[in-house]
Amino acid sequence: MTDSPTAEAPTTTAGQASRPYSPGLEGVIAGETTLSYVDGANGRLLYRGYRIGDLVERGTYPAVANLLWTGDWDPAHRLPTAPVPSAVLTVLRAMPSDAKPMDALRTAVSAWGATQELPWPPTVEQARALTAFSPSALAAFARLRSGKEPIDPDPSLDLIAGYLYQLTGERAEEGTVRALDAYFIVGAEHGFNASTFTARVITSTRSDIASAVVGAIGTMKGPLHGGAPTEVVDQLAQVGSAEHAEEWIRETLARGERLMGFGHRVYRAYDPRAAALRKVAEGMEHKPDWLKLATEVEDVALRVLAEKHPDRPLRTNVEYYAAPVLMGVGLSPDLFPATFSLARHAGWTAHALEQAANNRLIRPDVNYVGSEERDLPR
Ligand code: ACO
């Protein structure tokens, strides 16, 4: 018996060496899109050409979602939340009350998909229906886990006001709705991030739009993607005061841990979404007490990160200022990642439409780095 291939047999890794490989697919162009332009070097983000700052100032999430789905800018476009089908409610009622909201949302979308006709190719109507359903489902779970009954949608409310109403049972103030709307707008779309790429891979197999969003939610659940704002809150609680910031940051980095809300695969300049949300957070009526602490810690963190990584600009990302906005509108921190997922529904579903419109199965190659061909041990 031998571990080496026979002289005549082809080696299993032949022909691979010349093929380029980029770990994490960093820098690899894996598709084309007209939906958003993430200009990492200059800190610009455009949705269908429009600047994110302008969309936050003058748009609403339903108008932005419609822009992504159709290419048309209609600032008056409305999208009320949709009712939760009874089969989905049954599933949500069966979830343990300590289930993670991301797990509940992923499960709800999966159950919703089973109640719908979702033929290929996906349509704008399917995208709208799913985007309108998910806030109701998450709000229903949030109430059920604390022993309260879900609240039916109020069709007179637009999506953000409707979500808050179904969470709390009360009509939110205009300023609160505007702040959360801004958060949803900046979270709506962001190129080929990991969850969107997942949605496109699933769509490329001609699977349905609900499956694409279920996979995307699973991808976003990871702390390197969508879990950061909750951790920003924990992080600031641990820092406690501006005087302790430098010591805490240095100790954290010395342990090899990362500062949540900093760094980005694409942005080397300040994340324009963080800039837009910082403005919103500072203008909020009910600012969380630690917004001041957050801005002070940010200055120290940027200085220390620049010192530690002089060749790799690590700047504030969207999640850092998402935390004060979401706290300010009264959401519990464990709902942050799932609320981010609600916002990203517009982008995920728009990418599903774009992928389907010019579909090619996404199926890359892999370099085999295992054992050469060999005989099984006798
Ligand atoms: N804190 C400390 N060091 C960091 C951080 C950070 N937040 N981010 C990157 N680094 C360091 C890495 O340790 C690495 O150092 P090394 O070269 O000495 O090993 C170097 O910077 C490069 O980091 P990479 O991991 O190559 O960067 P990558 O592009 O893979 O990571 C990511 C991007 C995952 C966002 C990363 O910056 C991170 O973990 N940030 C913290 C989590 C976070 O804020 N996530 C939200 C991202 S925004 C979003 O998803 C919507």
Coordinates of C-alpha atoms and ligand atoms in Angstrom, one line a residue:
M1 CA 0.0 0.0 0.0
T2 CA 1.2 3.5 -0.8
D3 CA 0.1 7.1 -0.3
S4 CA 1.6 8.3 -3.6
P5 CA -0.3 8.2 -6.8
T6 CA 0.8 5.6 -9.4
A7 CA 3.2 6.9 -12.1
E8 CA 0.4 6.8 -14.8
A9 CA -2.4 8.3 -12.7
P10 CA -3.1 12.1 -13.1
T11 CA -2.3 14.1 -10.0
T12 CA -5.5 15.4 -8.4
T13 CA -4.2 19.0 -8.2
A14 CA -3.0 19.2 -11.8
G15 CA -3.9 22.4 -13.6
Q16 CA -4.9 24.4 -10.5
A17 CA -1.8 26.3 -9.6
S18 CA -2.2 29.0 -12.2
R19 CA -5.8 29.8 -11.1
P20 CA -6.0 32.9 -8.9
Y21 CA -7.5 32.5 -5.4
S22 CA -8.6 35.3 -3.1
P23 CA -9.4 34.2 0.5
G24 CA -12.9 35.4 1.4
L25 CA -13.3 36.3 -2.3
E26 CA -11.9 39.7 -1.3
G27 CA -11.5 41.9 -4.4
V28 CA -13.2 39.3 -6.7
I29 CA -15.8 40.7 -9.1
A30 CA -18.6 38.2 -8.8
G31 CA -21.4 39.9 -10.6
E32 CA -22.8 43.2 -12.0
T33 CA -25.4 45.4 -10.5
T34 CA -27.3 48.6 -11.1
L35 CA -28.7 48.8 -7.6
S36 CA -26.0 50.4 -5.5
Y37 CA -22.5 51.7 -5.8
V38 CA -20.3 51.2 -2.8
D39 CA -17.3 53.5 -3.3
G40 CA -15.1 52.3 -0.4
A41 CA -12.1 54.5 -1.2
N42 CA -14.1 57.7 -1.1
G43 CA -16.8 56.8 1.4
R44 CA -19.7 57.1 -1.1
L45 CA -22.8 55.0 -1.3
L46 CA -25.3 55.5 -4.1
Y47 CA -28.6 53.7 -4.6
R48 CA -29.4 53.7 -8.4
G49 CA -27.1 56.7 -8.6
Y50 CA -28.7 58.7 -5.8
R51 CA -26.6 59.7 -2.8
I52 CA -27.5 57.9 0.5
G53 CA -27.5 61.2 2.4
D54 CA -30.1 62.7 0.1
L55 CA -32.2 59.6 0.3
V56 CA -32.1 59.8 4.1
E57 CA -33.1 63.4 4.1
R58 CA -35.8 63.3 1.4
G59 CA -37.0 59.7 1.2
T60 CA -38.8 57.0 3.1
Y61 CA -38.0 53.4 3.3
P62 CA -41.0 52.3 1.1
A63 CA -39.9 54.9 -1.5
V64 CA -36.3 53.6 -1.4
A65 CA -37.4 50.0 -1.6
N66 CA -39.5 50.8 -4.6
L67 CA -36.6 52.6 -6.2
L68 CA -34.4 49.5 -5.7
W69 CA -37.1 47.2 -7.1
T70 CA -38.3 49.2 -10.0
G71 CA -35.7 52.0 -10.7
D72 CA -38.4 54.6 -10.3
W73 CA -38.2 57.4 -7.7
D74 CA -41.6 58.1 -6.3
P75 CA -41.2 59.8 -2.9
A76 CA -44.9 59.2 -2.1
H77 CA -44.7 55.4 -2.5
R78 CA -46.3 53.6 0.4
L79 CA -45.9 50.1 1.8
P80 CA -48.0 49.3 4.9
T81 CA -47.1 46.1 6.9
A82 CA -48.9 42.9 5.9
P83 CA -50.8 40.5 8.1
V84 CA -49.1 37.3 9.3
P85 CA -50.8 34.2 7.9
S86 CA -52.3 32.0 10.6
A87 CA -49.9 29.1 9.8
V88 CA -46.9 31.4 10.4
L89 CA -48.4 32.6 13.7
T90 CA -48.8 28.9 14.8
V91 CA -45.1 28.4 14.1
L92 CA -44.2 31.6 16.0
R93 CA -46.3 30.6 19.0
A94 CA -44.4 27.3 19.1
M95 CA -41.0 29.0 19.3
P96 CA -39.3 29.1 22.7
S97 CA -39.6 32.6 24.3
D98 CA -35.9 32.8 24.6
A99 CA -35.3 32.0 20.9
K100 CA -33.0 34.6 19.2
P101 CA -35.1 37.1 17.2
M102 CA -32.9 36.3 14.1
D103 CA -33.9 32.6 14.5
A104 CA -37.6 33.6 14.8
L105 CA -37.4 35.9 11.8
R106 CA -35.6 33.3 9.7
T107 CA -38.2 30.6 10.7
A108 CA -41.1 33.0 10.0
V109 CA -39.9 33.8 6.5
S110 CA -39.4 30.1 5.8
A111 CA -43.0 29.3 7.1
W112 CA -44.3 32.3 5.1
G113 CA -42.7 30.8 1.9
A114 CA -44.5 27.6 2.5
T115 CA -47.9 29.4 2.5
Q116 CA -47.3 31.3 -0.7
E117 CA -47.2 30.6 -4.4
L118 CA -43.7 31.9 -5.3
P119 CA -43.2 30.9 -8.9
W120 CA -39.9 31.6 -10.8
P121 CA -38.9 34.2 -11.7
P122 CA -39.4 36.4 -8.6
T123 CA -41.5 39.5 -9.1
V124 CA -41.7 43.0 -7.7
E125 CA -45.0 41.9 -6.1
Q126 CA -43.3 39.0 -4.3
A127 CA -40.6 41.3 -3.1
R128 CA -43.2 43.8 -1.8
A129 CA -45.2 41.1 -0.1
L130 CA -42.2 39.6 1.7
T131 CA -40.9 43.0 2.7
A132 CA -44.3 44.0 4.1
F133 CA -44.8 40.6 5.9
S134 CA -41.5 40.4 7.9
P135 CA -41.9 43.4 10.2
S136 CA -45.3 42.1 11.3
A137 CA -43.8 38.6 11.9
L138 CA -40.9 40.0 14.0
A139 CA -43.2 42.3 16.0
A140 CA -45.5 39.3 16.6
F141 CA -42.6 37.2 17.9
A142 CA -41.4 40.1 20.1
R143 CA -44.9 40.3 21.7
L144 CA -45.5 36.6 22.0
R145 CA -42.2 36.0 23.9
S146 CA -43.3 38.5 26.6
G147 CA -46.8 37.0 26.9
K148 CA -48.6 39.6 24.8
E149 CA -50.8 38.9 21.8
P150 CA -49.7 40.1 18.3
I151 CA -51.3 43.2 16.9
D152 CA -52.8 43.3 13.4
P153 CA -51.3 45.8 10.9
D154 CA -52.9 49.2 10.6
P155 CA -53.1 49.8 6.8
S156 CA -53.2 53.6 7.4
L157 CA -49.6 53.4 8.7
D158 CA -46.5 53.2 6.4
L159 CA -44.1 50.3 7.1
I160 CA -41.9 51.9 9.8
A161 CA -44.7 53.4 11.8
G162 CA -46.6 50.1 11.4
Y163 CA -43.7 48.1 12.7
L164 CA -43.3 50.3 15.8
Y165 CA -47.1 50.2 16.3
Q166 CA -47.2 46.4 16.1
L167 CA -44.2 46.1 18.5
T168 CA -45.6 48.5 21.2
G169 CA -49.3 48.8 20.6
E170 CA -48.8 52.6 20.5
R171 CA -48.4 55.2 17.8
A172 CA -44.8 56.3 17.7
E173 CA -43.9 60.0 17.5
E174 CA -43.0 61.5 14.2
G175 CA -39.4 62.0 15.2
T176 CA -39.0 58.4 16.3
V177 CA -40.5 57.1 13.0
R178 CA -38.2 59.4 11.0
A179 CA -35.1 58.1 12.9
L180 CA -36.0 54.5 12.3
D181 CA -36.9 55.3 8.7
A182 CA -33.4 56.7 8.3
Y183 CA -31.9 53.6 9.7
F184 CA -34.0 51.4 7.4
I185 CA -32.9 53.5 4.4
V186 CA -29.1 53.2 5.1
G187 CA -29.6 49.5 5.8
A188 CA -31.6 48.8 2.7
E189 CA -28.8 47.8 0.3
H190 CA -25.1 47.5 0.1
G191 CA -23.7 45.7 -3.0
F192 CA -22.3 42.2 -2.7
N193 CA -22.1 41.9 1.1
A194 CA -22.2 38.3 2.4
S195 CA -26.0 38.0 2.9
T196 CA -26.8 39.6 -0.4
F197 CA -24.4 37.3 -2.2
T198 CA -26.1 34.4 -0.4
A199 CA -29.5 35.6 -1.7
R200 CA -28.1 35.8 -5.2
V201 CA -26.5 32.3 -5.0
I202 CA -29.9 30.8 -3.9
T203 CA -31.8 32.8 -6.6
S204 CA -29.4 31.6 -9.2
T205 CA -30.5 28.0 -8.7
R206 CA -34.1 29.2 -9.6
S207 CA -35.1 28.7 -6.0
D208 CA -37.8 31.1 -4.7
I209 CA -37.5 34.5 -3.1
A210 CA -38.4 33.3 0.4
S211 CA -35.6 30.8 0.3
A212 CA -33.2 33.5 -0.8
V213 CA -34.2 35.7 2.1
V214 CA -34.1 32.8 4.6
G215 CA -30.5 32.1 3.5
A216 CA -29.6 35.8 3.7
I217 CA -31.0 36.1 7.3
G218 CA -28.9 33.1 8.3
T219 CA -25.8 34.8 6.8
M220 CA -26.6 38.1 8.5
K221 CA -26.9 36.4 11.9
G222 CA -23.1 36.2 12.2
P223 CA -21.5 38.9 14.4
L224 CA -19.1 39.8 11.6
H225 CA -22.0 41.0 9.5
G226 CA -25.2 41.9 11.3
G227 CA -24.7 41.3 14.9
A228 CA -22.4 44.3 15.6
P229 CA -24.8 47.0 16.9
T230 CA -25.9 44.8 19.9
E231 CA -22.3 44.3 20.7
V232 CA -21.6 48.1 20.4
V233 CA -24.1 48.6 23.2
D234 CA -22.3 45.9 25.3
Q235 CA -19.0 47.4 24.5
L236 CA -20.0 50.9 25.5
A237 CA -21.4 49.5 28.8
Q238 CA -18.1 47.9 29.5
V239 CA -16.1 51.0 28.7
G240 CA -18.4 52.9 31.1
S241 CA -16.7 56.3 30.8
A242 CA -14.6 58.3 28.4
E243 CA -11.6 58.3 30.8
H244 CA -11.5 54.5 30.7
A245 CA -11.9 54.3 26.9
E246 CA -8.2 54.2 26.0
E247 CA -7.3 51.6 28.6
W248 CA -10.3 49.4 27.7
I249 CA -9.6 49.6 24.0
R250 CA -5.9 48.8 24.3
E251 CA -6.7 45.8 26.5
T252 CA -9.4 44.5 24.2
L253 CA -7.1 44.7 21.2
A254 CA -4.2 43.1 23.1
R255 CA -6.5 40.1 23.7
G256 CA -6.9 39.9 19.9
E257 CA -10.5 41.0 20.0
R258 CA -12.2 43.4 17.6
L259 CA -13.8 46.7 18.3
M260 CA -17.4 46.4 17.2
G261 CA -18.6 49.0 14.8
F262 CA -15.2 49.6 13.2
G263 CA -13.6 48.2 10.1
H264 CA -15.1 47.2 6.8
R265 CA -14.3 44.9 3.9
V266 CA -14.9 47.7 1.4
Y267 CA -14.8 51.1 3.1
R268 CA -11.4 52.6 3.7
A269 CA -12.9 56.1 4.3
Y270 CA -15.6 56.9 6.9
D271 CA -18.7 54.8 6.1
P272 CA -21.3 57.3 4.7
R273 CA -24.1 55.4 6.4
A274 CA -22.4 56.0 9.8
A275 CA -22.1 59.7 9.0
A276 CA -25.9 59.9 8.1
L277 CA -26.9 57.9 11.2
R278 CA -24.7 60.0 13.5
K279 CA -26.5 63.1 12.2
V280 CA -29.9 61.4 12.9
A281 CA -28.7 60.2 16.4
E282 CA -27.6 63.7 17.3
G283 CA -30.9 65.2 16.2
M284 CA -33.1 62.7 18.1
E285 CA -35.4 63.9 20.8
H286 CA -34.8 60.9 23.0
K287 CA -31.0 60.5 22.7
P288 CA -29.7 57.6 24.7
D289 CA -27.5 58.9 27.5
W290 CA -24.4 57.3 26.1
L291 CA -24.5 59.0 22.7
K292 CA -21.9 61.4 24.1
L293 CA -19.9 58.5 25.4
A294 CA -20.2 56.9 21.9
T295 CA -18.7 59.9 20.1
E296 CA -15.9 60.2 22.7
V297 CA -15.0 56.5 22.5
E298 CA -15.1 56.7 18.7
D299 CA -12.4 59.3 18.7
V300 CA -10.1 57.2 20.9
A301 CA -10.9 54.0 19.0
L302 CA -10.0 55.6 15.6
R303 CA -6.7 56.9 17.0
V304 CA -5.7 53.6 18.5
L305 CA -6.8 51.6 15.5
A306 CA -4.8 53.9 13.2
E307 CA -1.8 53.4 15.4
K308 CA -2.1 49.6 15.4
H309 CA -2.9 49.2 11.7
P310 CA -1.1 52.0 9.9
D311 CA -1.5 50.3 6.6
R312 CA -5.1 49.2 6.9
P313 CA -7.5 52.2 7.5
L314 CA -10.1 51.0 10.0
R315 CA -12.9 53.5 10.3
T316 CA -16.3 53.7 11.9
N317 CA -18.9 51.5 10.2
V318 CA -22.7 51.8 10.0
E319 CA -23.3 49.6 13.0
Y320 CA -21.6 52.0 15.5
Y321 CA -24.2 54.7 15.1
A322 CA -27.0 52.2 14.4
A323 CA -26.8 51.4 18.1
P324 CA -27.8 54.9 19.4
V325 CA -30.5 55.3 16.8
L326 CA -32.1 51.9 17.6
M327 CA -31.8 52.5 21.4
G328 CA -33.2 56.0 20.9
V329 CA -36.3 54.6 19.2
G330 CA -36.8 52.2 22.1
L331 CA -35.9 48.8 20.6
S332 CA -34.4 46.3 22.9
P333 CA -30.8 45.5 21.8
D334 CA -31.5 41.9 21.0
L335 CA -33.9 43.0 18.3
F336 CA -31.2 45.1 16.5
P337 CA -29.8 42.4 14.2
A338 CA -33.3 41.2 13.1
T339 CA -34.4 44.9 12.6
F340 CA -31.3 45.3 10.4
S341 CA -32.5 42.2 8.4
L342 CA -35.9 43.8 8.0
A343 CA -34.2 46.9 6.4
R344 CA -32.1 44.7 4.1
H345 CA -35.1 42.9 2.7
A346 CA -35.3 45.7 0.1
G347 CA -31.8 45.0 -1.1
W348 CA -32.0 41.2 -0.9
T349 CA -35.2 41.0 -2.9
A350 CA -34.0 43.6 -5.4
H351 CA -30.9 41.5 -5.9
A352 CA -33.1 38.4 -6.4
L353 CA -35.0 40.3 -9.1
E354 CA -31.7 41.4 -10.7
Q355 CA -30.2 38.0 -10.6
A356 CA -33.2 36.3 -12.1
A357 CA -33.5 38.9 -14.9
N358 CA -30.1 37.8 -16.2
N359 CA -29.5 34.5 -14.5
R360 CA -26.4 32.4 -14.6
L361 CA -26.0 29.6 -11.9
I362 CA -23.4 30.9 -9.4
R363 CA -21.0 28.0 -9.0
P364 CA -17.4 28.9 -8.5
D365 CA -14.5 26.5 -8.4
V366 CA -12.3 25.5 -5.4
N367 CA -8.7 24.6 -5.2
Y368 CA -8.3 21.1 -3.9
V369 CA -5.5 21.1 -1.3
G370 CA -6.1 17.6 0.2
S371 CA -4.2 14.3 -0.2
E372 CA -3.2 13.1 -3.6
E373 CA -5.1 10.1 -5.0
R374 CA -4.4 7.1 -2.9
D375 CA -5.6 3.6 -2.1
L376 CA -7.9 2.9 0.8
P377 CA -6.1 1.2 3.7
R378 CA -6.6 -2.6 3.7
Ligands
ACO1 N1 -11.1 45.9 15.6 C1 -9.8 45.6 15.7 N2 -9.1 45.2 14.6 C2 -9.7 45.0 13.5 C3 -11.1 45.3 13.3 C4 -11.8 45.8 14.4 N3 -13.1 46.1 14.3 N4 -11.4 45.1 12.0 C5 -10.4 44.6 11.4 N5 -9.3 44.6 12.3 C6 -7.9 44.2 12.0 C7 -7.9 42.7 11.9 O1 -7.6 42.0 13.1 C8 -6.7 42.5 10.9 O2 -5.5 42.6 11.5 P1 -4.3 41.7 11.2 O3 -4.0 42.0 9.7 O4 -3.2 42.2 12.1 O5 -4.7 40.3 11.4 C9 -6.9 43.7 9.9 O6 -7.6 44.7 10.7 C10 -7.7 43.4 8.7 O7 -8.9 42.8 9.1 P2 -9.7 41.8 8.2 O8 -10.3 40.8 9.1 O9 -8.8 41.3 7.0 O10 -10.8 42.7 7.6 P3 -12.1 42.1 6.9 O11 -12.3 42.9 5.7 O12 -12.1 40.7 6.7 O13 -13.2 42.4 8.0 C11 -15.0 43.2 9.3 C12 -14.2 43.3 7.9 C13 -15.4 41.7 9.4 C14 -16.2 44.1 9.3 C15 -14.0 43.5 10.4 O14 -13.6 44.9 10.3 C16 -14.7 43.3 11.8 O15 -14.6 42.2 12.3 N6 -15.3 44.4 12.4 C17 -15.9 44.3 13.7 C18 -17.3 43.8 13.5 C19 -18.3 44.8 12.8 O16 -18.3 46.0 13.2 N7 -19.1 44.3 11.9 C20 -20.1 45.1 11.2 C21 -19.6 45.3 9.8 S1 -20.7 46.4 8.9 C22 -21.9 45.4 8.3 O17 -21.8 44.2 8.2 C23 -23.2 46.0 8.0

